[in-house]
Amino acid sequence: MNQIPPLDLTRQFKEIGEEMTEAVSKILASGAYIGGPAVQNFEQQFASYIGSSACIACNSGTDALFLALRALRIGAGDEVITTPFTFIATTEVVSAVGATPVFVDIDPQTFNLDLSQVEAAITPRTKAIIPVHLFGQPIEMTRLMAIAEAHQLVVIEDCAQSTGACWREKRVGNIGHIGCFSFYPTKNLGACGDGGAVTTNDATIAALIRSLREHGGSPTNRYYHEEIGVNSRLDAVQAAILTIKLRYLDTWNAQRGMVADRYDQMLKHIPTIALPQAPVGGQSVWNQYTIRLTEATTHVYQPGQLESPYRDRVRSQLQAQGVSSMVYYPLPLHLQPVYQHLGYQLGQLPVSERVSQEVLSLPMFPELTPEQQEHVVSALKDSL
Ligand SMILES: *Cc1c(COP(=O)(O)O)cnc(C)c1O
């Protein structure tokens, strides 16, 4: 059996490569490479897919979060509540605008913020909450929005891993005040390079983000500047590719759902594996299928160290049998060297610390076959 990668984008290209190549050729021939009709068209279609009134495309998911914070005037002296169990981009931008991330522990079943602990972290300096719908799994947005409203906080949804996921009847990115999306190639809607987008129903914020993404120029005169912006635009080639892929997104997400169901069935009887669980009312889009190896917890965790000997042994045995797995994320953000100055102690956010030793993401992509999954599962059983 060939190597099973964590993600195989070549199969998607085989499916729709011709269509993509044709669209890219048109852009190349058009001479309009940045902005222009291809970007506007994608922005309209993405807004309508998410259900929001505005979409502003930009250069990456990281920039989408950065632009959201800038537009909300969050900066020095402000605190932003978020999860330590996410990719660094979520909090990098909080630090980049001069604000301070405040970490709240997670729920081990969903990997998302533990909402019962959010209120205790709110201070007079708190301005926003950034929930991350991690691995494609939506957080309980109704409960989160109630907490935010009670304390007059804004909610910026980090939807980088959850394009198309729903909480109750709504898509994520259209429930908080601002939604931030990444089109990094491994995300559910991936470009052939970097890309990102912000969604919002607030016209003032939308206009401000439009200006900020293009050097802070005024909408009527791009060489008139009332504030310092950045250069964060989406290329026309990427917009054209994303417009095509958006038409397939629901199908691909449904296929991911079937892959997840099959894993659930194959793995549910193994007592030392905990399966990922979405909250009731949430529809995951399975950017990752992440299990927890509950045997991995015996190791004493050291700040700044990434070790989890049991999990690492399982992982290398899987690799030896041709199965590539990934670890998202081996060291929670509150223990990262870069946040040492914030003074978090080992043991302070115990669930994130334990979970980061236990997690293992199995191969997950829409085209993964049942036969490949059987091989993944039998290799996993052999490795435990
Ligand atoms: C990928 C990712 C980002 C950043 O997106 P980029 O497009 O890579 O900049 C932010 N947050 C989370 C949770 C992500 O997974």
GROMACS .gro file of C-alpha atoms and ligand atoms in nm:
model
  399
    1MET     CA    1   0.000   0.000   0.000
    2ASN     CA    2   0.129   0.346  -0.091
    3GLN     CA    3   0.196   0.612   0.165
    4ILE     CA    4  -0.126   0.777   0.289
    5PRO     CA    5  -0.062   1.149   0.327
    6PRO     CA    6  -0.244   1.373   0.578
    7LEU     CA    7  -0.394   1.557   0.282
    8ASP     CA    8  -0.372   1.497  -0.093
    9LEU     CA    9  -0.450   1.800  -0.308
   10THR     CA   10  -0.346   1.633  -0.632
   11ARG     CA   11  -0.674   1.439  -0.645
   12GLN     CA   12  -0.874   1.760  -0.632
   13PHE     CA   13  -0.666   1.895  -0.918
   14LYS     CA   14  -0.741   1.583  -1.121
   15GLU     CA   15  -1.111   1.647  -1.064
   16ILE     CA   16  -1.130   2.017  -1.151
   17GLY     CA   17  -0.785   2.104  -1.282
   18GLU     CA   18  -0.905   2.179  -1.633
   19GLU     CA   19  -1.164   2.424  -1.512
   20MET     CA   20  -0.907   2.593  -1.287
   21THR     CA   21  -0.644   2.617  -1.559
   22GLU     CA   22  -0.893   2.771  -1.798
   23ALA     CA   23  -0.996   3.034  -1.543
   24VAL     CA   24  -0.634   3.116  -1.466
   25SER     CA   25  -0.552   3.149  -1.837
   26LYS     CA   26  -0.833   3.401  -1.873
   27ILE     CA   27  -0.692   3.610  -1.589
   28LEU     CA   28  -0.343   3.592  -1.739
   29ALA     CA   29  -0.479   3.709  -2.075
   30SER     CA   30  -0.687   3.985  -1.916
   31GLY     CA   31  -0.390   4.179  -1.783
   32ALA     CA   32  -0.583   4.258  -1.457
   33TYR     CA   33  -0.390   4.079  -1.186
   34ILE     CA   34  -0.474   4.255  -0.862
   35GLY     CA   35  -0.829   4.346  -0.766
   36GLY     CA   36  -1.068   4.390  -1.056
   37PRO     CA   37  -1.380   4.193  -1.152
   38ALA     CA   38  -1.248   3.848  -1.052
   39VAL     CA   39  -1.195   3.964  -0.692
   40GLN     CA   40  -1.524   4.152  -0.674
   41ASN     CA   41  -1.708   3.854  -0.812
   42PHE     CA   42  -1.551   3.622  -0.556
   43GLU     CA   43  -1.629   3.863  -0.272
   44GLN     CA   44  -1.995   3.872  -0.373
   45GLN     CA   45  -2.023   3.497  -0.404
   46PHE     CA   46  -1.843   3.430  -0.079
   47ALA     CA   47  -2.060   3.682   0.110
   48SER     CA   48  -2.371   3.518  -0.028
   49TYR     CA   49  -2.241   3.170   0.062
   50ILE     CA   50  -2.172   3.277   0.420
   51GLY     CA   51  -2.492   3.481   0.435
   52SER     CA   52  -2.323   3.806   0.533
   53SER     CA   53  -2.380   4.141   0.364
   54ALA     CA   54  -2.011   4.209   0.303
   55CYS     CA   55  -1.695   4.016   0.223
   56ILE     CA   56  -1.355   4.180   0.196
   57ALA     CA   57  -1.091   3.954   0.045
   58CYS     CA   58  -0.734   3.989   0.164
   59ASN     CA   59  -0.397   3.824   0.154
   60SER     CA   60  -0.433   3.562   0.429
   61GLY     CA   61  -0.633   3.445   0.726
   62THR     CA   62  -0.377   3.610   0.951
   63ASP     CA   63  -0.436   3.942   0.777
   64ALA     CA   64  -0.812   3.893   0.800
   65LEU     CA   65  -0.780   3.872   1.181
   66PHE     CA   66  -0.536   4.163   1.190
   67LEU     CA   67  -0.766   4.383   0.979
   68ALA     CA   68  -1.063   4.291   1.201
   69LEU     CA   69  -0.877   4.399   1.515
   70ARG     CA   70  -0.759   4.721   1.350
   71ALA     CA   71  -1.110   4.806   1.230
   72LEU     CA   72  -1.245   4.748   1.582
   73ARG     CA   73  -0.982   4.986   1.719
   74ILE     CA   74  -0.838   4.721   1.947
   75GLY     CA   75  -0.485   4.805   2.057
   76ALA     CA   76  -0.254   4.887   2.347
   77GLY     CA   77  -0.412   4.831   2.687
   78ASP     CA   78  -0.689   4.609   2.555
   79GLU     CA   79  -0.740   4.242   2.632
   80VAL     CA   80  -0.874   3.981   2.395
   81ILE     CA   81  -1.000   3.649   2.527
   82THR     CA   82  -0.917   3.343   2.323
   83THR     CA   83  -0.806   2.981   2.330
   84PRO     CA   84  -0.449   2.861   2.382
   85PHE     CA   85  -0.522   2.556   2.167
   86THR     CA   86  -0.498   2.707   1.821
   87PHE     CA   87  -0.250   2.810   1.557
   88ILE     CA   88  -0.029   3.104   1.662
   89ALA     CA   89  -0.188   3.330   1.396
   90THR     CA   90  -0.497   3.370   1.617
   91THR     CA   91  -0.302   3.552   1.887
   92GLU     CA   92  -0.008   3.680   1.685
   93VAL     CA   93  -0.237   3.949   1.550
   94VAL     CA   94  -0.361   4.040   1.898
   95SER     CA   95   0.000   4.099   1.996
   96ALA     CA   96   0.070   4.275   1.664
   97VAL     CA   97  -0.190   4.545   1.734
   98GLY     CA   98  -0.046   4.593   2.083
   99ALA     CA   99  -0.324   4.419   2.276
  100THR     CA  100  -0.286   4.126   2.516
  101PRO     CA  101  -0.423   3.777   2.459
  102VAL     CA  102  -0.598   3.629   2.762
  103PHE     CA  103  -0.612   3.252   2.744
  104VAL     CA  104  -0.909   3.049   2.863
  105ASP     CA  105  -0.894   2.670   2.880
  106ILE     CA  106  -1.072   2.440   2.639
  107ASP     CA  107  -1.332   2.164   2.640
  108PRO     CA  108  -1.154   1.831   2.574
  109GLN     CA  109  -1.444   1.693   2.367
  110THR     CA  110  -1.473   1.975   2.116
  111PHE     CA  111  -1.121   2.126   2.147
  112ASN     CA  112  -1.290   2.469   2.159
  113LEU     CA  113  -1.304   2.735   2.431
  114ASP     CA  114  -1.467   2.614   2.753
  115LEU     CA  115  -1.754   2.863   2.768
  116SER     CA  116  -1.810   2.803   3.138
  117GLN     CA  117  -1.472   2.968   3.203
  118VAL     CA  118  -1.500   3.273   2.977
  119GLU     CA  119  -1.684   3.508   3.212
  120ALA     CA  120  -1.426   3.470   3.488
  121ALA     CA  121  -1.160   3.599   3.245
  122ILE     CA  122  -1.344   3.920   3.159
  123THR     CA  123  -1.193   4.240   3.305
  124PRO     CA  124  -1.261   4.611   3.245
  125ARG     CA  125  -0.993   4.595   2.975
  126THR     CA  126  -1.153   4.311   2.779
  127LYS     CA  127  -1.268   4.429   2.436
  128ALA     CA  128  -1.322   4.116   2.232
  129ILE     CA  129  -1.347   3.739   2.228
  130ILE     CA  130  -1.192   3.538   1.945
  131PRO     CA  131  -1.350   3.192   1.934
  132VAL     CA  132  -1.174   2.950   1.700
  133HIS     CA  133  -1.392   2.687   1.535
  134LEU     CA  134  -1.104   2.443   1.555
  135PHE     CA  135  -1.064   2.150   1.315
  136GLY     CA  136  -1.390   2.254   1.144
  137GLN     CA  137  -1.597   2.219   1.458
  138PRO     CA  138  -1.820   2.515   1.547
  139ILE     CA  139  -1.828   2.641   1.901
  140GLU     CA  140  -2.166   2.692   2.072
  141MET     CA  141  -2.224   3.037   1.929
  142THR     CA  142  -2.561   3.106   2.095
  143ARG     CA  143  -2.407   3.076   2.438
  144LEU     CA  144  -2.093   3.266   2.339
  145MET     CA  145  -2.292   3.557   2.191
  146ALA     CA  146  -2.502   3.578   2.510
  147ILE     CA  147  -2.185   3.615   2.718
  148ALA     CA  148  -2.046   3.875   2.477
  149GLU     CA  149  -2.368   4.076   2.476
  150ALA     CA  150  -2.395   4.072   2.853
  151HIS     CA  151  -2.050   4.229   2.875
  152GLN     CA  152  -2.064   4.440   2.557
  153LEU     CA  153  -1.777   4.260   2.391
  154VAL     CA  154  -1.724   4.211   2.021
  155VAL     CA  155  -1.684   3.862   1.880
  156ILE     CA  156  -1.437   3.792   1.601
  157GLU     CA  157  -1.484   3.437   1.474
  158ASP     CA  158  -1.166   3.265   1.359
  159CYS     CA  159  -1.317   3.052   1.082
  160ALA     CA  160  -0.984   2.961   0.921
  161GLN     CA  161  -1.052   2.589   0.965
  162SER     CA  162  -1.429   2.596   0.934
  163THR     CA  163  -1.542   2.741   0.601
  164GLY     CA  164  -1.896   2.615   0.551
  165ALA     CA  165  -1.953   2.492   0.907
  166CYS     CA  166  -2.290   2.577   1.063
  167TRP     CA  167  -2.409   2.658   1.408
  168ARG     CA  168  -2.783   2.586   1.408
  169GLU     CA  169  -2.916   2.748   1.089
  170LYS     CA  170  -2.629   2.987   1.028
  171ARG     CA  171  -2.285   2.953   0.882
  172VAL     CA  172  -1.995   3.040   1.107
  173GLY     CA  173  -1.852   3.379   1.020
  174ASN     CA  174  -2.204   3.524   1.010
  175ILE     CA  175  -2.290   3.497   1.380
  176GLY     CA  176  -2.026   3.707   1.555
  177HIS     CA  177  -1.954   4.067   1.458
  178ILE     CA  178  -1.677   3.972   1.218
  179GLY     CA  179  -1.577   3.642   1.057
  180CYS     CA  180  -1.219   3.574   0.947
  181PHE     CA  181  -1.136   3.309   0.688
  182SER     CA  182  -0.817   3.158   0.550
  183PHE     CA  183  -0.776   3.017   0.200
  184TYR     CA  184  -0.440   2.859   0.275
  185PRO     CA  185  -0.423   2.546   0.054
  186THR     CA  186  -0.492   2.300   0.338
  187LYS     CA  187  -0.811   2.473   0.452
  188ASN     CA  188  -1.152   2.346   0.337
  189LEU     CA  189  -1.168   2.618   0.072
  190GLY     CA  190  -0.806   2.650  -0.031
  191ALA     CA  191  -0.642   2.871  -0.290
  192CYS     CA  192  -0.327   2.782  -0.484
  193GLY     CA  193  -0.131   3.014  -0.262
  194ASP     CA  194  -0.220   3.248   0.023
  195GLY     CA  195  -0.558   3.414   0.060
  196GLY     CA  196  -0.810   3.521   0.320
  197ALA     CA  197  -1.135   3.709   0.374
  198VAL     CA  198  -1.332   3.901   0.631
  199THR     CA  199  -1.712   3.882   0.648
  200THR     CA  200  -1.939   4.119   0.835
  201ASN     CA  201  -2.288   4.267   0.836
  202ASP     CA  202  -2.157   4.602   0.962
  203ALA     CA  203  -2.118   4.841   0.668
  204THR     CA  204  -1.894   5.082   0.858
  205ILE     CA  205  -1.651   4.808   0.955
  206ALA     CA  206  -1.659   4.669   0.601
  207ALA     CA  207  -1.566   5.008   0.455
  208LEU     CA  208  -1.288   5.055   0.707
  209ILE     CA  209  -1.139   4.712   0.633
  210ARG     CA  210  -1.157   4.780   0.260
  211SER     CA  211  -0.955   5.095   0.318
  212LEU     CA  212  -0.709   4.938   0.564
  213ARG     CA  213  -0.628   4.647   0.332
  214GLU     CA  214  -0.515   4.897   0.071
  215HIS     CA  215  -0.283   5.135   0.255
  216GLY     CA  216  -0.563   5.314   0.436
  217GLY     CA  217  -0.660   5.506   0.124
  218SER     CA  218  -0.992   5.687   0.112
  219PRO     CA  219  -1.264   5.515  -0.096
  220THR     CA  220  -1.290   5.817  -0.323
  221ASN     CA  221  -0.921   5.898  -0.345
  222ARG     CA  222  -0.671   5.620  -0.295
  223TYR     CA  223  -0.387   5.869  -0.254
  224TYR     CA  224  -0.553   6.042   0.040
  225HIS     CA  225  -0.473   5.875   0.373
  226GLU     CA  226  -0.643   5.927   0.707
  227GLU     CA  227  -0.476   5.629   0.865
  228ILE     CA  228  -0.196   5.381   0.826
  229GLY     CA  229  -0.307   5.067   0.652
  230VAL     CA  230  -0.137   4.766   0.498
  231ASN     CA  231  -0.108   4.600   0.160
  232SER     CA  232  -0.325   4.292   0.188
  233ARG     CA  233  -0.509   4.218  -0.132
  234LEU     CA  234  -0.621   3.894  -0.291
  235ASP     CA  235  -0.471   3.821  -0.632
  236ALA     CA  236  -0.713   3.790  -0.923
  237VAL     CA  237  -0.573   3.446  -1.008
  238GLN     CA  238  -0.654   3.322  -0.658
  239ALA     CA  239  -0.999   3.481  -0.669
  240ALA     CA  240  -1.077   3.301  -0.995
  241ILE     CA  241  -0.961   2.968  -0.851
  242LEU     CA  242  -1.156   3.021  -0.529
  243THR     CA  243  -1.473   3.110  -0.722
  244ILE     CA  244  -1.459   2.773  -0.896
  245LYS     CA  245  -1.374   2.580  -0.580
  246LEU     CA  246  -1.654   2.749  -0.386
  247ARG     CA  247  -1.905   2.568  -0.609
  248TYR     CA  248  -1.765   2.234  -0.490
  249LEU     CA  249  -1.720   2.324  -0.125
  250ASP     CA  250  -2.046   2.179   0.009
  251THR     CA  251  -1.986   1.852  -0.177
  252TRP     CA  252  -1.632   1.827  -0.046
  253ASN     CA  253  -1.742   1.912   0.307
  254ALA     CA  254  -2.011   1.642   0.287
  255GLN     CA  255  -1.748   1.393   0.171
  256ARG     CA  256  -1.531   1.491   0.467
  257GLY     CA  257  -1.835   1.422   0.685
  258MET     CA  258  -1.861   1.071   0.542
  259VAL     CA  259  -1.490   1.012   0.604
  260ALA     CA  260  -1.541   1.125   0.965
  261ASP     CA  261  -1.844   0.895   1.008
  262ARG     CA  262  -1.643   0.600   0.883
  263TYR     CA  263  -1.358   0.678   1.124
  264ASP     CA  264  -1.614   0.707   1.407
  265GLN     CA  265  -1.753   0.362   1.327
  266MET     CA  266  -1.411   0.203   1.293
  267LEU     CA  267  -1.263   0.356   1.608
  268LYS     CA  268  -1.548   0.378   1.856
  269HIS     CA  269  -1.477   0.049   2.028
  270ILE     CA  270  -1.115   0.126   2.113
  271PRO     CA  271  -1.117   0.226   2.480
  272THR     CA  272  -0.792   0.426   2.473
  273ILE     CA  273  -0.904   0.654   2.192
  274ALA     CA  274  -1.137   0.952   2.245
  275LEU     CA  275  -1.323   1.059   1.932
  276PRO     CA  276  -1.386   1.423   1.833
  277GLN     CA  277  -1.737   1.546   1.916
  278ALA     CA  278  -1.923   1.850   1.787
  279PRO     CA  279  -2.161   2.025   2.029
  280VAL     CA  280  -2.532   1.955   1.969
  281GLY     CA  281  -2.645   2.211   1.709
  282GLY     CA  282  -2.305   2.230   1.541
  283GLN     CA  283  -2.227   2.098   1.194
  284SER     CA  284  -1.855   2.033   1.158
  285VAL     CA  285  -1.676   2.053   0.824
  286TRP     CA  286  -1.392   1.828   0.943
  287ASN     CA  287  -1.084   2.022   0.846
  288GLN     CA  288  -0.913   1.767   1.068
  289TYR     CA  289  -1.018   1.438   1.222
  290THR     CA  290  -0.837   1.457   1.552
  291ILE     CA  291  -0.843   1.178   1.807
  292ARG     CA  292  -0.702   1.180   2.159
  293LEU     CA  293  -0.475   0.899   2.273
  294THR     CA  294  -0.582   0.895   2.635
  295GLU     CA  295  -0.284   0.680   2.733
  296ALA     CA  296  -0.050   0.966   2.653
  297THR     CA  297  -0.113   1.162   2.971
  298THR     CA  298   0.139   1.004   3.203
  299HIS     CA  299   0.427   1.220   3.087
  300VAL     CA  300   0.519   1.520   3.300
  301TYR     CA  301   0.477   1.819   3.083
  302GLN     CA  302   0.755   2.079   3.072
  303PRO     CA  303   0.702   2.434   2.950
  304GLY     CA  304   0.873   2.497   2.620
  305GLN     CA  305   0.901   2.125   2.547
  306LEU     CA  306   0.702   1.939   2.288
  307GLU     CA  307   0.738   1.589   2.421
  308SER     CA  308   0.472   1.326   2.446
  309PRO     CA  309   0.662   0.997   2.422
  310TYR     CA  310   0.360   0.768   2.394
  311ARG     CA  311   0.193   0.972   2.123
  312ASP     CA  312   0.521   1.019   1.938
  313ARG     CA  313   0.583   0.645   1.940
  314VAL     CA  314   0.233   0.578   1.802
  315ARG     CA  315   0.296   0.838   1.537
  316SER     CA  316   0.626   0.694   1.422
  317GLN     CA  317   0.482   0.341   1.414
  318LEU     CA  318   0.201   0.469   1.197
  319GLN     CA  319   0.454   0.634   0.970
  320ALA     CA  320   0.644   0.306   0.941
  321GLN     CA  321   0.322   0.149   0.813
  322GLY     CA  322   0.274   0.418   0.552
  323VAL     CA  323   0.030   0.641   0.741
  324SER     CA  324   0.116   1.007   0.792
  325SER     CA  325  -0.049   1.172   1.089
  326MET     CA  326  -0.009   1.523   1.227
  327VAL     CA  327   0.002   1.687   1.569
  328TYR     CA  328  -0.207   2.002   1.599
  329TYR     CA  329  -0.092   2.151   1.835
  330PRO     CA  330   0.200   2.017   2.037
  331LEU     CA  331   0.249   2.316   2.268
  332PRO     CA  332  -0.042   2.537   2.378
  333LEU     CA  333   0.011   2.906   2.320
  334HIS     CA  334   0.018   3.012   2.686
  335LEU     CA  335   0.337   2.806   2.730
  336GLN     CA  336   0.510   2.928   2.415
  337PRO     CA  337   0.840   3.110   2.471
  338VAL     CA  338   0.696   3.411   2.292
  339TYR     CA  339   0.431   3.450   2.564
  340GLN     CA  340   0.656   3.384   2.861
  341HIS     CA  341   0.621   3.750   2.965
  342LEU     CA  342   0.247   3.695   3.021
  343GLY     CA  343   0.338   3.479   3.320
  344TYR     CA  344   0.123   3.171   3.265
  345GLN     CA  345   0.229   2.875   3.477
  346LEU     CA  346   0.243   2.510   3.389
  347GLY     CA  347  -0.080   2.356   3.515
  348GLN     CA  348  -0.279   2.676   3.481
  349LEU     CA  349  -0.473   2.561   3.173
  350PRO     CA  350  -0.461   2.187   3.238
  351VAL     CA  351  -0.701   2.069   2.969
  352SER     CA  352  -0.510   2.239   2.687
  353GLU     CA  353  -0.186   2.106   2.829
  354ARG     CA  354  -0.313   1.749   2.850
  355VAL     CA  355  -0.490   1.758   2.515
  356SER     CA  356  -0.180   1.884   2.335
  357GLN     CA  357  -0.001   1.569   2.454
  358GLU     CA  358  -0.284   1.342   2.343
  359VAL     CA  359  -0.392   1.468   2.003
  360LEU     CA  360  -0.326   1.297   1.674
  361SER     CA  361  -0.484   1.411   1.348
  362LEU     CA  362  -0.547   1.125   1.107
  363PRO     CA  363  -0.542   1.160   0.728
  364MET     CA  364  -0.851   1.363   0.629
  365PHE     CA  365  -0.951   1.485   0.286
  366PRO     CA  366  -1.268   1.443   0.078
  367GLU     CA  367  -1.121   1.183  -0.158
  368LEU     CA  368  -0.988   0.949   0.113
  369THR     CA  369  -1.123   0.602   0.030
  370PRO     CA  370  -1.274   0.348   0.272
  371GLU     CA  371  -0.986   0.112   0.185
  372GLN     CA  372  -0.730   0.375   0.281
  373GLN     CA  373  -0.918   0.439   0.603
  374GLU     CA  374  -0.918   0.067   0.686
  375HIS     CA  375  -0.543   0.071   0.646
  376VAL     CA  376  -0.512   0.380   0.869
  377VAL     CA  377  -0.722   0.214   1.138
  378SER     CA  378  -0.547  -0.124   1.128
  379ALA     CA  379  -0.209   0.051   1.141
  380LEU     CA  380  -0.333   0.256   1.434
  381LYS     CA  381  -0.453  -0.054   1.621
  382ASP     CA  382  -0.109  -0.211   1.567
  383SER     CA  383   0.061   0.101   1.700
  384LEU     CA  384  -0.127   0.149   2.025
  385LIG     C1  385  -0.462   2.880   0.910
  385LIG     C2  386  -0.507   2.950   1.030
  385LIG     C3  387  -0.495   3.089   1.045
  385LIG     C4  388  -0.414   3.174   0.952
  385LIG     O1  389  -0.447   3.167   0.819
  385LIG     P1  390  -0.334   3.199   0.708
  385LIG     O2  391  -0.414   3.212   0.583
  385LIG     O3  392  -0.240   3.085   0.707
  385LIG     O4  393  -0.268   3.326   0.746
  385LIG     C5  394  -0.554   3.148   1.155
  385LIG     N1  395  -0.617   3.076   1.248
  385LIG     C6  396  -0.629   2.942   1.239
  385LIG     C7  397  -0.704   2.868   1.344
  385LIG     C8  398  -0.573   2.874   1.130
  385LIG     O5  399  -0.584   2.742   1.123
   0.00000   0.00000   0.00000
